[in-house]
Short mmCIF file of C-alpha atoms and ligand atoms in Angstrom, two decimals:
data_model
loop_
_atom_site.label_atom_id
_atom_site.label_comp_id
_atom_site.label_asym_id
_atom_site.label_seq_id
_atom_site.Cartn_x
_atom_site.Cartn_y
_atom_site.Cartn_z
CA MET V 1228 77.96 66.11 104.70
CA LEU V 1229 80.56 64.19 106.35
CA LEU V 1230 83.22 65.82 104.40
CA LYS V 1231 81.97 69.52 105.68
CA ARG V 1232 82.22 67.74 109.32
CA GLU V 1233 85.66 66.77 108.79
CA ASP V 1234 86.69 69.94 107.23
CA SER V 1235 85.10 71.92 110.29
CA LEU V 1236 86.96 69.78 112.75
CA LEU V 1237 90.28 70.31 110.97
CA ASN V 1238 89.38 74.08 110.80
CA ASP V 1239 88.94 74.15 114.51
CA ILE V 1240 92.26 72.26 115.53
CA PHE V 1241 94.13 74.85 112.95
CA SER V 1242 92.59 77.62 114.88
CA LYS V 1243 93.56 76.15 118.18
CA ILE V 1244 97.15 76.25 116.70
CA ASP V 1245 96.76 80.07 115.85
CA HIS V 1246 95.67 80.79 118.84
CA GLU V 1247 98.27 78.93 120.89
CA GLN V 1248 96.08 76.62 122.59
CA GLU V 1249 97.35 72.91 123.83
CA LEU V 1250 96.42 70.36 121.33
CA SER V 1251 95.16 66.88 122.65
CA LYS V 1252 96.27 63.44 121.47
CA GLU V 1253 92.96 63.12 119.20
CA ASP V 1254 94.12 66.79 117.59
CA LEU V 1255 97.70 65.62 116.81
CA VAL V 1256 96.27 62.06 115.63
CA CYS V 1257 93.85 63.98 113.29
CA LEU V 1258 96.91 66.43 111.97
CA ILE V 1259 99.25 63.26 111.84
CA ALA V 1260 97.08 61.83 109.36
CA LEU V 1261 96.74 64.56 106.99
CA GLU V 1262 97.62 63.81 103.47
CA ASN V 1263 96.04 66.49 101.36
CA ALA V 1264 98.92 69.14 99.95
CA ALA V 1265 96.87 71.90 100.91
CA ASP V 1266 96.37 71.10 104.48
CA LEU V 1267 100.10 69.96 104.75
CA THR V 1268 101.11 73.10 103.79
CA ARG V 1269 98.90 75.05 105.96
CA LEU V 1270 100.42 72.96 108.84
CA TYR V 1271 104.32 73.37 107.71
CA ASN V 1272 103.66 77.06 107.38
CA LEU V 1273 102.07 77.32 110.88
CA ALA V 1274 105.10 75.55 112.44
CA ASP V 1275 107.68 77.68 110.44
CA ARG V 1276 105.81 80.74 112.21
CA VAL V 1277 105.95 79.19 115.61
CA ARG V 1278 109.56 78.53 115.02
CA GLN V 1279 109.99 81.89 113.99
CA LYS V 1280 108.34 83.58 116.90
CA TYR V 1281 110.04 81.27 119.61
CA VAL V 1282 113.45 80.59 118.49
CA GLY V 1283 114.12 82.77 115.73
CA ASP V 1284 115.71 82.56 112.13
CA GLU V 1285 119.23 81.66 113.63
CA VAL V 1286 120.10 77.97 112.66
CA HIS V 1287 122.52 76.53 114.99
CA LEU V 1288 125.28 73.94 114.02
CA ARG V 1289 126.85 71.43 116.01
CA GLY V 1290 129.83 69.22 114.98
CA LEU V 1291 129.30 65.59 115.41
CA ILE V 1292 132.03 63.28 116.27
CA GLU V 1293 130.94 59.63 116.12
CA PHE V 1294 134.17 58.35 118.34
CA SER V 1295 133.26 54.52 118.75
CA ASN V 1296 131.18 52.25 117.26
CA TYR V 1297 131.43 49.49 119.96
CA CYS V 1298 128.24 48.71 121.41
CA ARG V 1299 127.24 46.67 124.47
CA LYS V 1300 123.46 46.67 123.10
CA ASN V 1301 121.57 44.82 120.66
CA CYS V 1302 118.55 47.33 119.45
CA ASP V 1303 116.54 45.43 116.88
CA TYR V 1304 116.98 48.50 114.22
CA CYS V 1305 120.51 49.48 114.81
CA GLY V 1306 123.61 48.58 112.35
CA ILE V 1307 126.27 49.04 115.09
CA ARG V 1308 124.03 46.28 117.38
CA ARG V 1309 126.83 44.07 119.34
CA GLY V 1310 125.21 41.09 117.29
CA ASN V 1311 126.47 42.47 113.95
CA ARG V 1312 129.62 40.59 113.22
CA LYS V 1313 130.12 41.94 109.89
CA ILE V 1314 131.19 45.58 110.71
CA GLU V 1315 134.57 46.54 111.39
CA ARG V 1316 134.87 47.98 115.17
CA TYR V 1317 136.82 51.08 115.92
CA ARG V 1318 137.55 53.14 119.27
CA MET V 1319 139.24 56.49 118.80
CA PRO V 1320 142.02 57.22 120.93
CA ILE V 1321 141.42 60.33 123.62
CA GLU V 1322 143.83 62.48 121.87
CA GLU V 1323 142.51 62.01 118.26
CA ILE V 1324 139.10 62.59 119.81
CA LEU V 1325 140.66 65.89 121.21
CA ASP V 1326 142.13 66.82 117.82
CA THR V 1327 138.93 66.39 116.29
CA VAL V 1328 137.48 68.90 118.49
CA TYR V 1329 140.22 71.61 117.87
CA GLU V 1330 139.62 70.96 113.99
CA ALA V 1331 135.63 71.48 114.96
CA ALA V 1332 136.40 74.47 116.91
CA GLU V 1333 138.59 75.79 113.76
CA LEU V 1334 135.94 75.23 111.56
CA GLY V 1335 133.61 77.38 113.58
CA TYR V 1336 131.54 74.97 115.76
CA ARG V 1337 130.48 76.46 119.11
CA THR V 1338 129.15 72.99 119.92
CA VAL V 1339 130.30 69.27 119.45
CA VAL V 1340 128.37 66.22 119.87
CA LEU V 1341 130.48 63.04 121.49
CA GLN V 1342 128.60 60.42 120.28
CA SER V 1343 129.10 56.59 120.36
CA GLY V 1344 127.79 52.95 121.05
CA GLU V 1345 127.37 52.01 124.33
CA ASP V 1346 131.15 51.22 124.87
CA MET V 1347 132.46 50.66 128.50
CA ARG V 1348 136.09 50.83 127.51
CA TYR V 1349 135.80 54.25 127.76
CA THR V 1350 135.08 54.87 131.75
CA ALA V 1351 133.35 57.97 133.31
CA ASP V 1352 136.85 58.79 134.29
CA ASN V 1353 138.41 58.96 131.02
CA LEU V 1354 135.38 60.93 129.58
CA ALA V 1355 135.28 63.38 132.10
CA GLU V 1356 139.16 63.80 131.86
CA LEU V 1357 138.42 64.23 128.04
CA VAL V 1358 135.44 67.01 128.55
CA ARG V 1359 137.78 68.62 131.40
CA ARG V 1360 140.47 69.02 128.46
CA ILE V 1361 138.04 70.30 125.73
CA LYS V 1362 136.47 73.11 128.08
CA ARG V 1363 139.77 74.02 129.39
CA GLU V 1364 141.62 73.96 125.70
CA THR V 1365 139.06 75.05 123.35
CA ASP V 1366 135.81 77.54 123.59
CA VAL V 1367 132.86 75.12 122.69
CA ALA V 1368 129.62 73.58 124.50
CA VAL V 1369 130.01 69.64 124.78
CA THR V 1370 126.78 67.40 124.28
CA LEU V 1371 127.39 63.79 124.99
CA SER V 1372 125.30 60.95 123.35
CA ILE V 1373 127.13 57.64 124.99
CA GLY V 1374 123.88 55.70 126.16
CA GLU V 1375 123.13 54.42 129.30
CA ARG V 1376 125.37 54.94 132.21
CA SER V 1377 125.02 55.16 136.61
CA ARG V 1378 123.81 58.41 137.69
CA GLU V 1379 126.91 58.76 139.27
CA GLU V 1380 128.69 58.63 135.93
CA TYR V 1381 126.66 61.18 134.37
CA GLU V 1382 126.85 63.60 137.73
CA ARG V 1383 131.04 63.23 137.18
CA LEU V 1384 130.62 63.98 133.45
CA TYR V 1385 128.47 66.95 134.19
CA GLU V 1386 131.04 68.27 137.24
CA ALA V 1387 133.56 67.91 134.22
CA GLY V 1388 132.10 70.24 132.40
CA ALA V 1389 129.34 68.82 129.89
CA ASP V 1390 126.90 70.83 129.11
CA ARG V 1391 124.15 68.57 127.16
CA PHE V 1392 123.16 65.05 126.83
CA LEU V 1393 121.25 63.28 124.41
CA LEU V 1394 119.42 60.34 124.52
CA ARG V 1395 116.71 59.17 122.66
CA PHE V 1396 113.74 56.98 123.89
CA GLU V 1397 113.01 55.97 120.60
CA THR V 1398 109.30 55.30 120.98
CA SER V 1399 106.83 56.16 124.08
CA ASN V 1400 104.86 52.86 123.37
CA ARG V 1401 106.30 50.88 126.07
CA GLU V 1402 105.26 47.38 124.55
CA LEU V 1403 107.14 48.52 121.03
CA TYR V 1404 109.95 49.66 123.26
CA HIS V 1405 110.47 46.42 124.64
CA ARG V 1406 109.96 44.35 121.24
CA LEU V 1407 112.92 46.48 119.83
CA HIS V 1408 115.30 46.58 122.70
CA PRO V 1409 116.33 43.15 124.06
CA ASP V 1410 118.37 44.65 126.66
CA SER V 1411 116.47 48.03 127.84
CA ASP V 1412 114.02 48.81 130.00
CA TYR V 1413 111.23 51.66 129.46
CA ASP V 1414 111.09 52.81 132.85
CA GLU V 1415 115.07 52.76 133.04
CA ARG V 1416 115.13 54.83 130.23
CA MET V 1417 112.74 57.47 131.25
CA LYS V 1418 114.03 57.84 134.91
CA ILE V 1419 117.30 58.58 133.32
CA LEU V 1420 115.98 61.42 131.40
CA VAL V 1421 114.84 62.69 134.64
CA TRP V 1422 118.18 62.29 136.39
CA LEU V 1423 119.76 64.12 133.40
CA ARG V 1424 117.43 67.30 133.90
CA GLU V 1425 118.17 66.84 137.87
CA ILE V 1426 121.84 66.68 137.51
CA GLY V 1427 121.60 70.03 135.25
CA TYR V 1428 121.84 68.81 131.82
CA GLN V 1429 120.41 70.59 128.83
CA VAL V 1430 118.36 67.28 128.05
CA GLY V 1431 117.74 66.22 124.33
CA SER V 1432 115.83 63.25 123.41
CA GLY V 1433 113.51 61.97 120.30
CA VAL V 1434 112.01 59.01 118.54
CA MET V 1435 112.46 57.35 115.11
CA ILE V 1436 109.63 57.77 112.77
CA GLY V 1437 108.17 54.51 110.71
CA LEU V 1438 109.43 51.74 113.16
CA PRO V 1439 107.97 48.31 112.08
CA GLY V 1440 104.54 48.42 114.19
CA GLN V 1441 104.31 51.80 115.20
CA THR V 1442 101.12 53.82 114.88
CA ILE V 1443 99.95 57.26 114.20
CA GLU V 1444 98.72 57.28 117.82
CA ASP V 1445 102.02 56.39 119.16
CA LEU V 1446 103.61 59.40 117.15
CA ALA V 1447 100.89 61.73 118.83
CA LEU V 1448 101.79 60.31 122.32
CA ASP V 1449 105.41 60.48 121.51
CA ILE V 1450 105.04 64.48 120.99
CA LEU V 1451 103.06 65.15 124.15
CA LYS V 1452 105.93 63.11 125.92
CA PHE V 1453 108.61 65.55 124.38
CA LYS V 1454 106.39 68.18 126.28
CA GLU V 1455 106.10 66.32 129.35
CA LEU V 1456 109.42 65.80 129.57
CA ASP V 1457 110.07 69.44 128.88
CA LEU V 1458 113.02 68.39 126.66
CA ASP V 1459 115.78 71.07 125.44
CA MET V 1460 116.28 69.45 122.58
CA VAL V 1461 114.22 66.95 120.53
CA GLY V 1462 115.56 64.91 117.53
CA VAL V 1463 113.29 63.31 115.09
CA GLY V 1464 114.74 60.94 112.41
CA PRO V 1465 113.06 58.37 109.84
CA TYR V 1466 113.82 54.74 110.70
CA ILE V 1467 115.99 53.45 108.11
CA CYS V 1468 116.28 49.41 107.46
CA HIS V 1469 119.44 47.90 107.87
CA GLU V 1470 119.60 44.52 106.41
CA GLU V 1471 122.24 43.02 108.91
CA THR V 1472 119.48 43.60 111.98
CA PRO V 1473 116.86 41.68 112.82
CA LEU V 1474 114.34 44.10 111.35
CA ALA V 1475 115.97 43.10 107.65
CA GLY V 1476 113.20 43.80 104.85
CA HIS V 1477 111.24 46.24 106.78
CA ALA V 1478 109.95 49.29 105.10
CA ASN V 1479 111.67 52.76 105.80
CA GLY V 1480 110.18 55.32 107.64
CA THR V 1481 108.99 58.38 105.42
CA VAL V 1482 110.12 61.60 104.64
CA GLU V 1483 106.30 63.28 104.78
CA MET V 1484 105.80 61.39 108.60
CA THR V 1485 108.94 62.72 109.53
CA TYR V 1486 108.20 66.32 108.37
CA LYS V 1487 104.68 66.09 110.03
CA VAL V 1488 106.26 64.98 113.73
CA ILE V 1489 109.01 67.80 113.21
CA ALA V 1490 106.39 70.24 112.46
CA LEU V 1491 104.02 69.10 115.50
CA THR V 1492 106.84 69.18 117.80
CA ARG V 1493 107.76 72.55 117.13
CA ILE V 1494 104.21 73.46 117.49
CA VAL V 1495 103.87 71.69 120.55
CA THR V 1496 107.40 72.22 122.55
CA ARG V 1497 107.94 75.68 121.05
CA TYR V 1498 110.91 76.53 122.33
CA ALA V 1499 113.13 73.07 121.90
CA HIS V 1500 115.99 72.87 119.66
CA ILE V 1501 114.87 70.64 116.86
CA PRO V 1502 117.65 69.13 114.49
CA ALA V 1503 117.27 68.24 110.74
CA THR V 1504 118.73 65.00 111.02
CA THR V 1505 121.23 63.00 109.04
CA ALA V 1506 118.79 60.22 108.60
CA LEU V 1507 116.28 62.47 107.04
CA ALA V 1508 119.12 63.74 104.65
CA THR V 1509 119.72 60.36 103.87
CA LEU V 1510 116.33 59.52 102.70
CA ARG V 1511 116.27 62.83 100.93
CA PRO V 1512 119.70 64.37 100.09
CA ASP V 1513 118.96 66.93 97.80
CA ASP V 1514 116.29 69.08 100.07
CA GLY V 1515 115.41 67.10 103.38
CA ARG V 1516 117.31 69.35 105.88
CA GLU V 1517 116.26 72.38 104.01
CA GLU V 1518 112.65 71.43 103.97
CA ALA V 1519 112.77 70.72 107.92
CA LEU V 1520 114.47 74.03 108.39
CA GLN V 1521 111.43 75.34 106.86
CA LEU V 1522 108.50 73.57 109.00
CA GLY V 1523 110.13 73.47 112.38
CA ALA V 1524 113.74 72.76 112.58
CA ASN V 1525 116.48 74.99 113.75
CA VAL V 1526 119.58 73.14 114.30
CA VAL V 1527 121.92 70.76 112.07
CA MET V 1528 124.38 68.62 113.18
CA PRO V 1529 127.43 68.27 110.49
CA ASN V 1530 129.56 65.53 110.62
CA VAL V 1531 133.29 66.11 111.87
CA THR V 1532 134.46 62.72 112.38
CA PRO V 1533 137.64 61.77 110.54
CA VAL V 1534 136.81 60.22 107.14
CA LYS V 1535 138.62 57.11 107.57
CA TYR V 1536 135.72 55.94 110.52
CA ARG V 1537 132.61 57.56 109.01
CA ALA V 1538 131.74 54.28 107.08
CA LEU V 1539 131.88 52.40 109.94
CA TYR V 1540 129.51 54.14 112.01
CA GLU V 1541 126.82 52.61 110.08
CA LEU V 1542 123.54 52.78 112.16
CA TYR V 1543 121.63 52.63 108.95
CA PRO V 1544 122.70 52.08 105.59
CA SER V 1545 123.84 54.90 102.70
CA LYS V 1546 124.31 57.47 105.36
CA VAL V 1547 125.05 60.71 103.70
CA CYS V 1548 128.98 62.59 104.23
CA ILE V 1549 130.49 59.14 104.58
CA ARG V 1550 133.57 60.52 101.81
CA GLU V 1551 133.29 64.10 102.66
CA LYS V 1552 135.89 65.60 104.96
CA ALA V 1553 134.72 67.83 107.82
CA THR V 1554 135.67 70.99 106.16
CA GLN V 1555 133.32 70.08 103.35
CA CYS V 1556 130.37 69.50 105.34
CA ARG V 1557 131.01 72.54 107.16
CA GLY V 1558 130.77 74.36 103.68
CA CYS V 1559 127.88 72.11 102.24
CA ILE V 1560 125.54 72.97 105.07
CA GLY V 1561 126.88 76.85 105.31
CA GLY V 1562 125.60 77.08 101.59
CA ARG V 1563 122.40 75.11 102.00
CA ILE V 1564 121.39 77.25 105.12
CA LEU V 1565 122.40 80.68 103.65
CA SER V 1566 120.12 79.42 100.51
CA LEU V 1567 117.33 79.63 102.53
CA GLY V 1568 118.10 83.14 103.86
CA ARG V 1569 118.89 82.20 107.34
CA PRO V 1570 121.60 83.43 109.58
CA ILE V 1571 124.07 80.51 110.99
CA SER V 1572 124.16 81.51 114.95
CA GLN V 1573 127.49 82.43 116.51
CA GLY V 1574 126.65 81.52 119.90
CA TYR V 1575 126.69 78.24 121.74
CA GLY V 1576 122.61 77.42 121.07
CA HIS V 1577 122.26 76.52 124.47
CA SER V 1578 118.61 75.78 125.70
CA LEU V 1579 116.02 78.27 125.20
CA TYR V 1580 113.94 77.04 127.92
CA LYS V 1581 116.37 77.23 130.69
CA LYS V 1582 117.46 80.58 129.81
CA LEU V 1583 114.24 81.92 129.92
CA ASN V 1584 113.39 81.05 133.16
CA ALA V 1585 115.82 83.84 134.34
CA LEU V 1586 115.91 86.29 131.61
CA GLY V 1587 113.57 87.83 129.05
CA THR V 1588 114.05 86.43 125.26
CA ALA V 1589 115.92 89.31 123.78
CA LYS V 1590 118.55 89.71 126.62
CA PHE V 1591 118.91 85.83 126.17
CA LEU V 1592 119.60 85.85 122.83
CA LYS V 1593 122.67 88.26 123.37
CA GLU V 1594 123.88 86.38 126.19
CA ASP V 1595 124.19 83.20 124.07
CA LYS V 1596 126.57 85.20 121.77
CA LYS V 1597 129.21 85.62 124.70
N1 5AD H 1366 117.81 54.29 111.19
C1 5AD H 1366 117.32 55.40 111.91
N2 5AD H 1366 117.79 55.77 112.89
C2 5AD H 1366 118.56 55.00 113.79
N3 5AD H 1366 119.25 55.07 114.78
C3 5AD H 1366 120.01 54.13 115.29
N4 5AD H 1366 119.47 52.93 114.30
C4 5AD H 1366 118.73 53.55 113.58
C5 5AD H 1366 118.13 53.06 112.02
N5 5AD H 1366 118.24 52.33 111.71
C6 5AD H 1366 119.20 56.45 115.46
C7 5AD H 1366 118.67 56.05 117.02
C8 5AD H 1366 119.49 56.49 118.11
C9 5AD H 1366 120.49 57.49 117.20
C10 5AD H 1366 121.66 57.65 117.49
O1 5AD H 1366 120.58 56.84 115.94
O2 5AD H 1366 117.33 56.94 117.11
O3 5AD H 1366 119.03 56.90 119.23
FE1 SF4 H 1367 123.95 50.51 120.58
FE2 SF4 H 1367 122.64 52.72 120.24
FE3 SF4 H 1367 122.63 51.22 118.31
FE4 SF4 H 1367 121.19 50.51 120.56
S1 SF4 H 1367 120.60 52.33 119.07
S2 SF4 H 1367 122.64 49.13 119.48
S3 SF4 H 1367 122.34 51.56 122.39
S4 SF4 H 1367 124.56 52.24 119.22
FE1 FES H 1368 128.43 66.64 104.42
FE2 FES H 1368 127.01 68.01 102.80
S1 FES H 1368 126.81 67.90 104.77
S2 FES H 1368 128.69 66.84 102.13
#
């Protein structure tokens, strides 16, 4: 009897998704708790359909350049936190970053993501000059992922031509956020996400799945937060334990939980760009990214960092691709996407939300190719 009632509750929630009705926190908790294979398949199929309808079949590639592993912060989970004395630090000179961007452009990437720890040795002026040169000398969209700065610095970088900014809020549980981030403030983080949007950036954020102490309720609220922030991009990857951090010994997040959150993020946000993350590939190298692309994701971010630095950008251990060159990763990812029968986008892959305000979907999809 009880089972019947649960069944009908679940059917009601699936029917809500079918009819494109909003999901409540309770609905999301119920879906995140699913474990039965048939229910999960149903969820993933619905997410794949939403993906198909709202963002189409194209997969967007972003070339990731990890240009410095210096960081002023000490986030409890992160392998490049300043307190980790055991890793060798590196900083790519501006010219070398630019050369790497050229290489990415030659490999066909229409977006480069410049990512680093919070390394203040690169001033906003240094980075603005780099962005200006990239925009002048190549034809790629620029995403920055450099952590927290002042509003004025974000403005200068936007004026220099940066298109997008990635800054994960990591968890929407304020208490957990503060436990994991000895030198960050939850409200400050959220305020920055609002600034970035006000300035004009396409804004990406996201969370880790399976952080020590994180609950299913937290994940449900994370997903609602993605919607509330109206994010253009949402990165969701499993937490992977690094032994040289205060969280040594904790369990990793799971692949299954990551899939569920990706699927629900797609269902709830509809238009957001969602990457199949490297952290997911690290836990499931054979087919993690392919599966993610079939249950909501539509972006992959292959590494283009020069090989000599790759192993040093160790946010978490056993990261994939630390020995491969940019050309190999491009080939590997291209093959994986084509094996799914999905086309690789030739456009910049700008935000679909922003464009939709001004244009119909079909018209936008054409514009993006220019
Ligand atoms: N496991 C998984 N992801 C991590 N990140 C940092 N450390 C880890 C880890 N141990 C993620 C954070 C950060 C992004 C750049 O990498 O979410 O925002
Ligand atoms: Fe620095 Fe980012 Fe790692 Fe935190 S997560 S220590 S800010 S690189
Ligand atoms: Fe780097 Fe597959 S993406 S080797």
